[in-house]
Amino acid sequence: MTTDATETTVTDEAVQSLRGTADPRVRELLTGLIRHLHAFARETRLTQGEWEQAVAFLTETGRTCTDTRQEFILLSDVLGLSMLVETVNGDREAGATESTVLGPFHMTESPARALGANIDLVGGGEPCVVSGRVLSRDGSPLPGAVLDVWQADGNGFYDVQRPDTQPPGNGRGLFTADSEGRFRFRTCVPSPYPIPTDGPVGALLRATGRHPYRPAHIHFIADAAGHTPVTTHIFVAGSDYLDSDAVFAVKQNLVQNFTETDDPALAREFGVPNPFRHARFDLVLERTA
Ligand code: BEZ
Ligand code: FE
């Protein structure tokens, strides 16, 4: 492999061109980006044709984005970058709920709902109850904590993907924990679903022989005064694809049982047919330093 003068000097020249950057963090990030991109091109001996293909791919990724579709986040997700950024920043103290990826479907505001409300506005899926508490790491409850919840319907689609069959806000809710930090809502048991494959990210998955499925899950962002918000999921124990999530987002301690529950009194209290599936877990937040 030959290395001519330009091959080595262009990297330094490009890095030097940043010396007027006012913000030191911007300079650091762009310096790293240039160095790593150049190293990638050198290491792989990237051809002109391959570079053009990459530009066309990124152009198509941009063209695929709309107000309700974020193909760049999807690309970051399937490359494992979103999960890596989560992990780099998600250094939680022991006992605090772990974070995982935001995903591309948190793009509309969740409607505020009363505790106990049903977020499954369409029906058809297996009814279930999700309940628990929002706690500080020392175990004290966090009354007034806000939980933003979103999930796909029983067929594996988010409301924004199927505006023809789902009303806006289906599968979504903004809940405020009660005076003891408790939350509860009704929904349907989520199912595994494929991430969108009709765009450039789908083409990338096919070209690399990868499946597009995510294990069944519900998304949460939990936020409480004086605490660091957490963006996370709960995954349904026993779901397919727990060991091969297309976006690498599964953490074992986020896997929860959706227990088959035969309790007519509780079913009445929750307003669901008996028996029903019940996921119970606590969300534990860290105090802000
Ligand atoms: C999701 O869970 O909504 C999701 C996350 C990453 C990519 C696609 C979908
Ligand atoms: Fe999801």
mmCIF file of C-alpha atoms and ligand atoms in Angstrom:
data_model
loop_
_atom_site.group_PDB
_atom_site.id
_atom_site.type_symbol
_atom_site.label_atom_id
_atom_site.label_comp_id
_atom_site.label_asym_id
_atom_site.label_seq_id
_atom_site.Cartn_x
_atom_site.Cartn_y
_atom_site.Cartn_z
ATOM 1 C CA MET A 1 0.000 0.000 0.000
ATOM 2 C CA THR A 2 1.540 3.381 -0.980
ATOM 3 C CA THR A 3 1.140 6.533 1.059
ATOM 4 C CA ASP A 4 1.967 9.698 -0.868
ATOM 5 C CA ALA A 5 2.596 13.068 0.711
ATOM 6 C CA THR A 6 -0.913 14.421 0.100
ATOM 7 C CA GLU A 7 -2.464 11.418 1.801
ATOM 8 C CA THR A 8 -0.892 12.366 5.085
ATOM 9 C CA THR A 9 -0.716 16.149 4.764
ATOM 10 C CA VAL A 10 -4.330 16.728 3.753
ATOM 11 C CA THR A 11 -5.526 15.499 7.136
ATOM 12 C CA ASP A 12 -3.303 17.946 8.996
ATOM 13 C CA GLU A 13 -4.250 20.758 6.623
ATOM 14 C CA ALA A 14 -7.976 20.084 7.106
ATOM 15 C CA VAL A 15 -7.537 19.983 10.895
ATOM 16 C CA GLN A 16 -5.470 23.194 10.806
ATOM 17 C CA SER A 17 -8.242 24.921 8.839
ATOM 18 C CA LEU A 18 -10.332 24.781 12.025
ATOM 19 C CA ARG A 19 -7.983 26.965 14.073
ATOM 20 C CA GLY A 20 -10.316 29.983 13.871
ATOM 21 C CA THR A 21 -13.237 28.046 15.380
ATOM 22 C CA ALA A 22 -14.584 30.136 18.257
ATOM 23 C CA ASP A 23 -16.198 27.309 20.211
ATOM 24 C CA PRO A 24 -13.527 24.871 21.521
ATOM 25 C CA ARG A 25 -15.987 21.976 21.674
ATOM 26 C CA VAL A 26 -16.998 22.489 18.033
ATOM 27 C CA ARG A 27 -13.307 22.485 17.123
ATOM 28 C CA GLU A 28 -12.728 19.289 19.122
ATOM 29 C CA LEU A 29 -15.672 17.510 17.502
ATOM 30 C CA LEU A 30 -14.784 18.563 13.949
ATOM 31 C CA THR A 31 -11.122 17.678 14.484
ATOM 32 C CA GLY A 32 -12.117 14.179 15.625
ATOM 33 C CA LEU A 33 -14.538 13.820 12.733
ATOM 34 C CA ILE A 34 -11.921 14.786 10.139
ATOM 35 C CA ARG A 35 -9.268 12.520 11.645
ATOM 36 C CA HIS A 36 -11.592 9.501 11.868
ATOM 37 C CA LEU A 37 -13.129 10.020 8.401
ATOM 38 C CA HIS A 38 -9.690 10.336 6.851
ATOM 39 C CA ALA A 39 -8.449 7.268 8.701
ATOM 40 C CA PHE A 40 -11.506 5.358 7.451
ATOM 41 C CA ALA A 41 -10.858 6.370 3.821
ATOM 42 C CA ARG A 42 -7.174 5.438 4.142
ATOM 43 C CA GLU A 43 -7.792 2.144 5.898
ATOM 44 C CA THR A 44 -10.521 0.944 3.512
ATOM 45 C CA ARG A 45 -8.858 2.476 0.400
ATOM 46 C CA LEU A 46 -12.259 4.069 -0.342
ATOM 47 C CA THR A 47 -12.786 4.374 -4.108
ATOM 48 C CA GLN A 48 -14.256 7.389 -5.881
ATOM 49 C CA GLY A 49 -17.284 5.282 -6.876
ATOM 50 C CA GLU A 50 -17.852 4.151 -3.303
ATOM 51 C CA TRP A 51 -17.588 7.740 -2.068
ATOM 52 C CA GLU A 52 -20.203 8.783 -4.658
ATOM 53 C CA GLN A 53 -22.455 5.923 -3.546
ATOM 54 C CA ALA A 54 -22.142 7.062 0.061
ATOM 55 C CA VAL A 55 -23.059 10.639 -0.913
ATOM 56 C CA ALA A 56 -26.085 9.349 -2.868
ATOM 57 C CA PHE A 57 -27.109 7.212 0.129
ATOM 58 C CA LEU A 58 -26.930 10.148 2.548
ATOM 59 C CA THR A 59 -28.773 12.377 0.068
ATOM 60 C CA GLU A 60 -31.565 9.804 -0.145
ATOM 61 C CA THR A 61 -31.605 9.525 3.662
ATOM 62 C CA GLY A 62 -32.196 13.285 3.881
ATOM 63 C CA ARG A 63 -34.899 13.141 1.192
ATOM 64 C CA THR A 64 -36.717 10.421 3.137
ATOM 65 C CA CYS A 65 -37.063 12.620 6.251
ATOM 66 C CA THR A 66 -40.417 14.326 6.787
ATOM 67 C CA ASP A 67 -42.125 15.957 9.773
ATOM 68 C CA THR A 68 -43.111 12.480 10.945
ATOM 69 C CA ARG A 69 -40.166 10.398 9.767
ATOM 70 C CA GLN A 70 -36.540 10.707 10.851
ATOM 71 C CA GLU A 71 -34.437 8.490 8.583
ATOM 72 C CA PHE A 72 -31.153 9.904 9.955
ATOM 73 C CA ILE A 73 -32.032 8.794 13.506
ATOM 74 C CA LEU A 74 -32.956 5.406 12.053
ATOM 75 C CA LEU A 75 -29.582 5.220 10.314
ATOM 76 C CA SER A 76 -27.804 6.129 13.544
ATOM 77 C CA ASP A 77 -29.888 3.453 15.313
ATOM 78 C CA VAL A 78 -29.091 0.570 12.947
ATOM 79 C CA LEU A 79 -25.387 1.450 12.967
ATOM 80 C CA GLY A 80 -25.392 1.191 16.766
ATOM 81 C CA LEU A 81 -24.378 4.852 17.093
ATOM 82 C CA SER A 82 -27.504 5.927 19.008
ATOM 83 C CA MET A 83 -26.969 3.181 21.566
ATOM 84 C CA LEU A 84 -23.279 4.045 21.844
ATOM 85 C CA VAL A 85 -24.101 7.718 22.513
ATOM 86 C CA GLU A 86 -26.637 6.581 25.140
ATOM 87 C CA THR A 87 -24.029 4.392 26.773
ATOM 88 C CA VAL A 88 -21.302 7.041 26.704
ATOM 89 C CA ASN A 89 -23.674 9.453 28.466
ATOM 90 C CA GLY A 90 -25.692 6.991 30.498
ATOM 91 C CA ASP A 91 -23.288 6.403 33.354
ATOM 92 C CA ARG A 92 -25.950 5.789 36.017
ATOM 93 C CA GLU A 93 -25.442 5.135 39.698
ATOM 94 C CA ALA A 94 -26.329 1.610 40.828
ATOM 95 C CA GLY A 95 -30.064 1.152 41.229
ATOM 96 C CA ALA A 96 -31.088 3.953 38.869
ATOM 97 C CA THR A 97 -33.168 2.931 35.847
ATOM 98 C CA GLU A 98 -30.953 2.497 32.810
ATOM 99 C CA SER A 99 -31.480 4.509 29.673
ATOM 100 C CA THR A 100 -31.882 3.301 26.127
ATOM 101 C CA VAL A 101 -32.455 4.870 22.706
ATOM 102 C CA LEU A 102 -35.115 7.513 22.068
ATOM 103 C CA GLY A 103 -35.957 6.135 18.616
ATOM 104 C CA PRO A 104 -37.490 8.118 15.756
ATOM 105 C CA PHE A 105 -41.147 8.073 16.861
ATOM 106 C CA HIS A 106 -41.102 10.555 19.734
ATOM 107 C CA MET A 107 -41.923 13.380 17.424
ATOM 108 C CA THR A 108 -45.379 14.413 18.522
ATOM 109 C CA GLU A 109 -46.457 15.680 21.899
ATOM 110 C CA SER A 110 -48.100 12.986 23.998
ATOM 111 C CA PRO A 111 -51.581 13.990 25.181
ATOM 112 C CA ALA A 112 -51.918 14.548 28.949
ATOM 113 C CA ARG A 113 -54.012 11.715 30.416
ATOM 114 C CA ALA A 114 -55.417 10.884 33.850
ATOM 115 C CA LEU A 115 -53.783 8.061 35.802
ATOM 116 C CA GLY A 116 -55.429 4.781 34.841
ATOM 117 C CA ALA A 117 -56.405 6.014 31.350
ATOM 118 C CA ASN A 118 -56.239 3.724 28.346
ATOM 119 C CA ILE A 119 -53.668 4.767 25.739
ATOM 120 C CA ASP A 120 -54.908 2.090 23.319
ATOM 121 C CA LEU A 121 -57.606 4.158 21.579
ATOM 122 C CA VAL A 122 -58.163 1.584 18.837
ATOM 123 C CA GLY A 123 -58.379 -1.715 20.700
ATOM 124 C CA GLY A 124 -57.823 -5.118 19.219
ATOM 125 C CA GLY A 125 -54.646 -5.971 21.114
ATOM 126 C CA GLU A 126 -54.337 -7.993 24.309
ATOM 127 C CA PRO A 127 -55.350 -5.645 27.170
ATOM 128 C CA CYS A 128 -52.819 -4.990 29.870
ATOM 129 C CA VAL A 129 -52.091 -2.736 32.805
ATOM 130 C CA VAL A 130 -48.762 -1.039 33.400
ATOM 131 C CA SER A 131 -48.177 0.294 36.894
ATOM 132 C CA GLY A 132 -45.450 1.199 39.333
ATOM 133 C CA ARG A 133 -43.809 4.099 41.091
ATOM 134 C CA VAL A 134 -41.332 6.796 40.213
ATOM 135 C CA LEU A 135 -38.684 6.844 42.930
ATOM 136 C CA SER A 136 -35.521 8.673 43.809
ATOM 137 C CA ARG A 137 -32.476 6.422 44.182
ATOM 138 C CA ASP A 138 -32.826 6.483 47.982
ATOM 139 C CA GLY A 139 -36.273 4.889 47.582
ATOM 140 C CA SER A 140 -38.325 8.011 48.315
ATOM 141 C CA PRO A 141 -41.332 8.487 46.027
ATOM 142 C CA LEU A 142 -41.411 11.355 43.546
ATOM 143 C CA PRO A 143 -44.935 12.790 43.556
ATOM 144 C CA GLY A 144 -45.691 14.886 40.486
ATOM 145 C CA ALA A 145 -43.057 13.080 38.372
ATOM 146 C CA VAL A 146 -44.052 13.237 34.714
ATOM 147 C CA LEU A 147 -44.029 10.123 32.547
ATOM 148 C CA ASP A 148 -44.127 10.431 28.787
ATOM 149 C CA VAL A 149 -45.169 7.061 27.340
ATOM 150 C CA TRP A 150 -45.380 5.901 23.726
ATOM 151 C CA GLN A 151 -45.743 2.556 22.006
ATOM 152 C CA ALA A 152 -46.742 0.902 18.751
ATOM 153 C CA ASP A 153 -50.208 -0.638 18.425
ATOM 154 C CA GLY A 154 -50.929 -4.381 18.473
ATOM 155 C CA ASN A 155 -49.934 -4.542 14.784
ATOM 156 C CA GLY A 156 -46.578 -2.911 15.403
ATOM 157 C CA PHE A 157 -47.240 0.584 14.031
ATOM 158 C CA TYR A 158 -47.039 4.002 15.686
ATOM 159 C CA ASP A 159 -49.884 6.500 15.207
ATOM 160 C CA VAL A 160 -47.688 8.704 12.972
ATOM 161 C CA GLN A 161 -47.039 5.761 10.645
ATOM 162 C CA ARG A 162 -50.708 4.919 10.182
ATOM 163 C CA PRO A 163 -52.687 8.176 10.345
ATOM 164 C CA ASP A 164 -55.395 6.432 8.253
ATOM 165 C CA THR A 165 -56.142 3.782 10.900
ATOM 166 C CA GLN A 166 -54.951 5.373 14.182
ATOM 167 C CA PRO A 167 -56.061 8.682 15.697
ATOM 168 C CA PRO A 168 -53.241 11.062 16.703
ATOM 169 C CA GLY A 169 -52.096 10.230 20.222
ATOM 170 C CA ASN A 170 -52.942 6.538 19.960
ATOM 171 C CA GLY A 171 -50.434 4.640 22.091
ATOM 172 C CA ARG A 172 -49.225 7.826 23.757
ATOM 173 C CA GLY A 173 -49.835 9.476 27.108
ATOM 174 C CA LEU A 174 -48.346 12.054 29.438
ATOM 175 C CA PHE A 175 -49.003 10.961 33.026
ATOM 176 C CA THR A 176 -48.349 12.705 36.336
ATOM 177 C CA ALA A 177 -47.478 10.447 39.272
ATOM 178 C CA ASP A 178 -49.745 10.734 42.331
ATOM 179 C CA SER A 179 -48.823 11.871 45.853
ATOM 180 C CA GLU A 180 -46.976 8.579 46.442
ATOM 181 C CA GLY A 181 -45.158 8.630 43.100
ATOM 182 C CA ARG A 182 -47.457 5.970 41.667
ATOM 183 C CA PHE A 183 -48.446 5.690 38.001
ATOM 184 C CA ARG A 184 -50.718 3.325 36.118
ATOM 185 C CA PHE A 185 -52.270 3.136 32.685
ATOM 186 C CA ARG A 186 -54.014 0.662 30.446
ATOM 187 C CA THR A 187 -52.817 -0.353 27.011
ATOM 188 C CA CYS A 188 -52.388 -3.421 24.811
ATOM 189 C CA VAL A 189 -49.422 -5.753 25.137
ATOM 190 C CA PRO A 190 -46.980 -4.449 22.519
ATOM 191 C CA SER A 191 -45.694 -6.792 19.825
ATOM 192 C CA PRO A 192 -42.333 -6.985 18.068
ATOM 193 C CA TYR A 193 -42.292 -4.851 14.944
ATOM 194 C CA PRO A 194 -40.019 -4.060 12.022
ATOM 195 C CA ILE A 195 -38.433 -0.622 11.837
ATOM 196 C CA PRO A 196 -39.351 1.135 8.572
ATOM 197 C CA THR A 197 -37.659 -0.653 5.672
ATOM 198 C CA ASP A 198 -39.059 1.268 2.692
ATOM 199 C CA GLY A 199 -36.204 3.804 2.679
ATOM 200 C CA PRO A 200 -32.400 3.787 2.417
ATOM 201 C CA VAL A 201 -31.993 2.246 5.891
ATOM 202 C CA GLY A 202 -34.117 -0.716 4.773
ATOM 203 C CA ALA A 203 -31.868 -1.075 1.703
ATOM 204 C CA LEU A 204 -28.834 -1.106 4.008
ATOM 205 C CA LEU A 205 -30.382 -3.859 6.146
ATOM 206 C CA ARG A 206 -31.171 -5.980 3.082
ATOM 207 C CA ALA A 207 -27.683 -5.480 1.650
ATOM 208 C CA THR A 208 -26.198 -6.727 4.905
ATOM 209 C CA GLY A 209 -28.598 -9.631 5.436
ATOM 210 C CA ARG A 210 -30.025 -8.172 8.646
ATOM 211 C CA HIS A 211 -33.608 -8.465 9.893
ATOM 212 C CA PRO A 212 -35.437 -5.236 10.772
ATOM 213 C CA TYR A 213 -37.249 -6.351 13.946
ATOM 214 C CA ARG A 214 -37.336 -4.810 17.413
ATOM 215 C CA PRO A 215 -38.513 -6.821 20.424
ATOM 216 C CA ALA A 216 -41.848 -5.759 21.980
ATOM 217 C CA HIS A 217 -41.402 -2.662 24.136
ATOM 218 C CA ILE A 218 -42.943 0.503 25.569
ATOM 219 C CA HIS A 219 -41.019 3.794 25.597
ATOM 220 C CA PHE A 220 -40.775 6.089 28.618
ATOM 221 C CA ILE A 221 -39.253 9.422 29.490
ATOM 222 C CA ALA A 222 -39.482 9.959 33.254
ATOM 223 C CA ASP A 223 -38.808 13.412 34.668
ATOM 224 C CA ALA A 224 -39.041 14.799 38.203
ATOM 225 C CA ALA A 225 -37.900 18.016 39.867
ATOM 226 C CA GLY A 226 -34.307 17.851 41.118
ATOM 227 C CA HIS A 227 -33.602 14.660 39.165
ATOM 228 C CA THR A 228 -32.004 13.736 35.849
ATOM 229 C CA PRO A 229 -34.649 12.608 33.340
ATOM 230 C CA VAL A 230 -34.302 9.108 31.929
ATOM 231 C CA THR A 231 -35.231 8.028 28.400
ATOM 232 C CA THR A 232 -35.826 4.309 28.403
ATOM 233 C CA HIS A 233 -38.027 1.346 27.394
ATOM 234 C CA ILE A 234 -39.484 -1.653 29.097
ATOM 235 C CA PHE A 235 -39.164 -4.802 27.008
ATOM 236 C CA VAL A 236 -41.711 -7.613 27.214
ATOM 237 C CA ALA A 237 -40.079 -10.708 28.766
ATOM 238 C CA GLY A 238 -40.180 -13.643 26.351
ATOM 239 C CA SER A 239 -40.581 -11.428 23.271
ATOM 240 C CA ASP A 240 -38.942 -12.509 20.042
ATOM 241 C CA TYR A 241 -35.813 -10.549 19.059
ATOM 242 C CA LEU A 242 -34.692 -9.724 22.616
ATOM 243 C CA ASP A 243 -31.320 -11.145 21.606
ATOM 244 C CA SER A 244 -31.147 -9.502 18.173
ATOM 245 C CA ASP A 245 -32.767 -6.056 18.396
ATOM 246 C CA ALA A 246 -32.216 -4.272 15.050
ATOM 247 C CA VAL A 247 -31.062 -1.172 16.969
ATOM 248 C CA PHE A 248 -29.042 -2.898 19.757
ATOM 249 C CA ALA A 249 -31.105 -1.224 22.514
ATOM 250 C CA VAL A 250 -31.927 -4.133 24.867
ATOM 251 C CA LYS A 251 -30.566 -4.037 28.417
ATOM 252 C CA GLN A 252 -31.418 -7.069 30.511
ATOM 253 C CA ASN A 253 -32.629 -5.070 33.501
ATOM 254 C CA LEU A 254 -35.210 -3.316 31.316
ATOM 255 C CA VAL A 255 -36.931 -6.629 30.488
ATOM 256 C CA GLN A 256 -40.184 -6.902 32.465
ATOM 257 C CA ASN A 257 -42.758 -9.633 32.956
ATOM 258 C CA PHE A 258 -46.228 -8.891 31.662
ATOM 259 C CA THR A 259 -47.730 -11.353 34.104
ATOM 260 C CA GLU A 260 -51.007 -13.127 33.348
ATOM 261 C CA THR A 261 -53.159 -11.974 36.288
ATOM 262 C CA ASP A 262 -56.452 -13.530 37.404
ATOM 263 C CA ASP A 263 -57.835 -11.048 39.945
ATOM 264 C CA PRO A 264 -61.424 -9.903 39.323
ATOM 265 C CA ALA A 265 -61.285 -7.139 41.981
ATOM 266 C CA LEU A 266 -58.086 -5.672 40.566
ATOM 267 C CA ALA A 267 -59.424 -6.040 37.013
ATOM 268 C CA ARG A 268 -62.529 -4.060 38.092
ATOM 269 C CA GLU A 269 -60.340 -1.422 39.718
ATOM 270 C CA PHE A 270 -58.281 -1.059 36.530
ATOM 271 C CA GLY A 271 -61.315 -1.340 34.236
ATOM 272 C CA VAL A 272 -59.949 -4.264 32.228
ATOM 273 C CA PRO A 273 -61.491 -7.665 31.469
ATOM 274 C CA ASN A 274 -60.291 -10.416 33.824
ATOM 275 C CA PRO A 275 -57.801 -12.110 33.438
ATOM 276 C CA PHE A 276 -55.348 -9.494 32.190
ATOM 277 C CA ARG A 277 -51.621 -8.978 31.722
ATOM 278 C CA HIS A 278 -49.908 -6.762 34.273
ATOM 279 C CA ALA A 279 -46.430 -5.187 34.094
ATOM 280 C CA ARG A 280 -45.290 -3.760 37.434
ATOM 281 C CA PHE A 281 -42.001 -1.957 37.858
ATOM 282 C CA ASP A 282 -40.483 1.165 39.358
ATOM 283 C CA LEU A 283 -38.622 3.904 37.535
ATOM 284 C CA VAL A 284 -35.709 5.129 39.640
ATOM 285 C CA LEU A 285 -34.152 8.530 38.970
ATOM 286 C CA GLU A 286 -30.852 10.020 40.044
ATOM 287 C CA ARG A 287 -30.703 13.323 41.852
ATOM 288 C CA THR A 288 -29.109 16.087 39.824
ATOM 289 C CA ALA A 289 -25.686 16.849 41.198
HETATM 290 C C1 BEZ B 1 -38.615 2.549 18.198
HETATM 291 O O1 BEZ B 1 -38.576 1.809 19.128
HETATM 292 O O2 BEZ B 1 -39.594 3.241 18.090
HETATM 293 C C2 BEZ B 1 -37.493 2.600 17.229
HETATM 294 C C3 BEZ B 1 -36.224 2.769 17.716
HETATM 295 C C4 BEZ B 1 -35.173 2.810 16.818
HETATM 296 C C5 BEZ B 1 -35.423 2.684 15.465
HETATM 297 C C6 BEZ B 1 -36.715 2.496 15.008
HETATM 298 C C7 BEZ B 1 -37.762 2.443 15.895
HETATM 299 FE FE FE B 2 -40.515 1.750 19.653
#
